[in-house]
Amino acid sequence: MSGFEGVIVSDTWLQSQFTQVELRTLKSRYLSIRNQSGRVIVGDLPPVFAKLKAFTEMFTEDEVKGVLLESNKDSGEEIDFESYLRTYLNLQALATAKSGGSKSSFLKATTTTVHHAINESEKSSYVAHINSYLAEDSFLKKFLPLDPSTNSLFDLAKGGVLLCKLINVAVPGTIDERAINTKTSLNPWERNENHTLCLNSAKAIGCTVVNIGTQDLVEARPHLVLGLISQIIKIQLLADLNLKKTPQLVELVDDSKDVEELLGLPPEKVLLKWMNFHLKKAGYEKQVTNFSSDVKDGEAYAYLLNALAPEHSGPAALDKKDPTERANLVLEQAEKLDCKRYLTPKDIVEGSPNLNLAFVAQIFHHRNGLTTDSKKMSFAEMMTDDAETSREERCFRLWINSLGTATYVNNLFEDVRNGWVLLEVLDKISSGAVNWKKATKPPIKMPFRKVENCNQVIEIGKELNFSLVNVAGNDIVQGNKKLILDNSLTSPVSPAYLWQLMRFSMLQLLKNLRLHSQGKAGKEITDANILNWANKKVKKAGRTSQMDSFKDRNLSSGVFFLELLSAVEPRVVNWSLATKGETEEDKKLNATYIISVARKLGCSIFLLPEDIIEVNQKMMLTLTASIMYWSLQQPEGEPESSLNSPDGSPTASADGETGLASAVSKLSMDGAASDNATSPQIENENPSKVENEQSSLENEKNDTSDGK
């Protein structure tokens, strides 16, 4: 079975706007033009678009030409496939507007011109949150406090610094702030770097960003900016809603089976379970199932506060008949607990789900009302994994969620046991591999249906040449952690399934890159190829570091990866911030900087500094492969004159890094480069570069074996 049979687009947001059927249709049209002239120019597009069913009744060929020339002044300008797709989306949005808002059956409406209403109450709450948590930030304090009645939030978000800082508030240490471009006036490239760092870091803390690109943030599209901020704040507020952070939550369940169920619940469901636990004890007869309609009358809040803080509450709120009056009294009582007011009485009555969730989360933080039953607490502690397993669970969970699968994974070991999530992942990385007619979608009541799903997972794995000796679908259903995710690269039976899945995806991306650039698949890319590529890249840059394998203990210093990042993009590493990595503290500084610099460059990675310091073999391979994937997409090189400022010196940013003059020029001309959240466009690669580097890899005689 061959993987990646679908059309792959390097910009994840752009890919998400189309189905594979749509992409294949548009790709076929695009290639038919290129086959005639050897390239595609703007002037070729009007007759093609005018004949498409989506536009034939909406635009004449001359109208299409007029629209195209508004954004592309030169009809002879060459246009790549991704720009072709964006042009299609823009035309589709105009067609939607022209038809009075009815959407084409062929495509979803784009976000570029469609109006999206924003919730002013949410905006005010998020502004208050930012003003509170970032008031003392050394860079942002000169811009704060923000006025929620203006667009100052969106104006400040355009530079990318605010969102990066907010991510660090939600999950401290996610971004090494030395990697953020911080100065009052940023050039387009520096802004784009900040937004790339922001989006890759947002994915690394669990945000869903498949429909957001850097250009959306550069333009500060309000609904997308607020949506991202909402996710970041939600992650911060719900961070303690798990047994690891709050073992007292075990009081909510009665036995071990219930504990396993609790482990698999998303944080907001745990919060609801906690709320209902106290409401039941307080005599509230209803069940709260959401943070909207079930709390609109304010009664549940009145009972909850009376149970948790009777010294500040009482029957007064329940005596109120008017919901707005009751909501107002509830908030007055909550204020006595020092709970931040994320909502107004109107937000309660109208059932604002995001703001009500934030409000309940604040109550939990200030007064959770749970006891510390030593017997149950020790049981909860037994359910937690060792540090390395927890890190790897986090890494693979975030990787799966970053793929844009329909199912969001909250607890890896629990959520994969019905097989459905793994089938969704397999469908993402090997289009057409899954026979959905034989799959059962959750909730699944019959156990044998879960086994059927997992059996198909194993069958597909074998077709993809995974090592699955003596492995059956029931092993996944039973939650065999060694099979699902093993700390070691190999186990007595076979390597962990998820590691093989991620490794396959990673190697296929590199292979597919070559397919795009050369038009042929060629040989498989191996771990040894990646290792040799990295060593050659560093050596060619005049550096001395080399790695013997992906478990080379010398990697713990971080120096090799700093030199590799500098080799693929000399301006991305500020060497004044690097250390020799000789002490544990220096190793930690280097490791955190490496991860942020790689994300800033465009690498989507999910490892933690500890993975570098401890030389986690699997994470070393994924980090190197991510840098390789980014590097092979870059043009052969830039003219030396384009890399310097007019006086011949590199253009430096505030944190000591140099800006890409040529990229700035490209951004100012068409804005295309900044529209990619993770990597530049594949269609603009230099085929000879990929071919030369890959040929060099294939001819490498050094048969290094590391974790294959």
PDB file of C-alpha atoms in Angstrom, residues 13 17 109-120 122-123 126 151 153-154 157 163 208 211-213 215-217 219-231 354:
ATOM      1  CA  TRP A  13      -4.610  26.062   7.002  1.00  0.00           C
ATOM      2  CA  GLN A  17     -10.056  24.495   3.238  1.00  0.00           C
ATOM      3  CA  ALA A 109     -16.461  29.977   2.237  1.00  0.00           C
ATOM      4  CA  THR A 110     -13.063  31.452   2.925  1.00  0.00           C
ATOM      5  CA  THR A 111     -12.364  33.614   5.931  1.00  0.00           C
ATOM      6  CA  THR A 112     -10.803  36.406   3.898  1.00  0.00           C
ATOM      7  CA  THR A 113     -13.909  38.442   3.132  1.00  0.00           C
ATOM      8  CA  VAL A 114     -16.778  36.785   5.005  1.00  0.00           C
ATOM      9  CA  HIS A 115     -17.921  38.811   8.014  1.00  0.00           C
ATOM     10  CA  HIS A 116     -17.552  37.099  11.383  1.00  0.00           C
ATOM     11  CA  ALA A 117     -19.328  38.672  14.334  1.00  0.00           C
ATOM     12  CA  ILE A 118     -17.336  38.744  17.558  1.00  0.00           C
ATOM     13  CA  ASN A 119     -18.676  38.494  21.081  1.00  0.00           C
ATOM     14  CA  GLU A 120     -17.951  41.828  22.764  1.00  0.00           C
ATOM     15  CA  GLU A 122     -15.780  37.702  25.522  1.00  0.00           C
ATOM     16  CA  LYS A 123     -13.478  40.319  24.073  1.00  0.00           C
ATOM     17  CA  TYR A 126     -10.050  38.425  27.511  1.00  0.00           C
ATOM     18  CA  ASN A 151      -9.353  47.638  18.633  1.00  0.00           C
ATOM     19  CA  LEU A 153      -6.146  44.272  21.397  1.00  0.00           C
ATOM     20  CA  PHE A 154      -5.989  43.438  17.704  1.00  0.00           C
ATOM     21  CA  ALA A 157      -1.666  41.233  18.480  1.00  0.00           C
ATOM     22  CA  LEU A 163       0.241  36.038  21.871  1.00  0.00           C
ATOM     23  CA  THR A 208      -6.229  23.625  17.598  1.00  0.00           C
ATOM     24  CA  ASN A 211      -7.498  26.809  10.338  1.00  0.00           C
ATOM     25  CA  ILE A 212      -5.186  29.660  11.301  1.00  0.00           C
ATOM     26  CA  GLY A 213      -2.168  30.875   9.336  1.00  0.00           C
ATOM     27  CA  GLN A 215      -1.201  35.904   7.676  1.00  0.00           C
ATOM     28  CA  ASP A 216      -4.422  35.733   9.704  1.00  0.00           C
ATOM     29  CA  LEU A 217      -2.457  36.930  12.735  1.00  0.00           C
ATOM     30  CA  GLU A 219      -3.830  41.000   9.699  1.00  0.00           C
ATOM     31  CA  ALA A 220      -5.255  40.371  13.205  1.00  0.00           C
ATOM     32  CA  ARG A 221      -8.544  38.956  11.920  1.00  0.00           C
ATOM     33  CA  PRO A 222     -10.684  39.495  15.039  1.00  0.00           C
ATOM     34  CA  HIS A 223     -12.625  36.207  15.152  1.00  0.00           C
ATOM     35  CA  LEU A 224      -9.455  34.150  14.646  1.00  0.00           C
ATOM     36  CA  VAL A 225      -7.386  36.143  17.148  1.00  0.00           C
ATOM     37  CA  LEU A 226     -10.150  35.906  19.768  1.00  0.00           C
ATOM     38  CA  GLY A 227     -10.589  32.208  19.020  1.00  0.00           C
ATOM     39  CA  LEU A 228      -6.894  31.562  19.622  1.00  0.00           C
ATOM     40  CA  ILE A 229      -6.820  33.714  22.763  1.00  0.00           C
ATOM     41  CA  SER A 230      -9.895  31.867  24.036  1.00  0.00           C
ATOM     42  CA  GLN A 231      -8.135  28.517  23.615  1.00  0.00           C
ATOM     43  CA  ASN A 354     -16.858  30.217  27.249  1.00  0.00           C
TER      44      ASN A 354
END
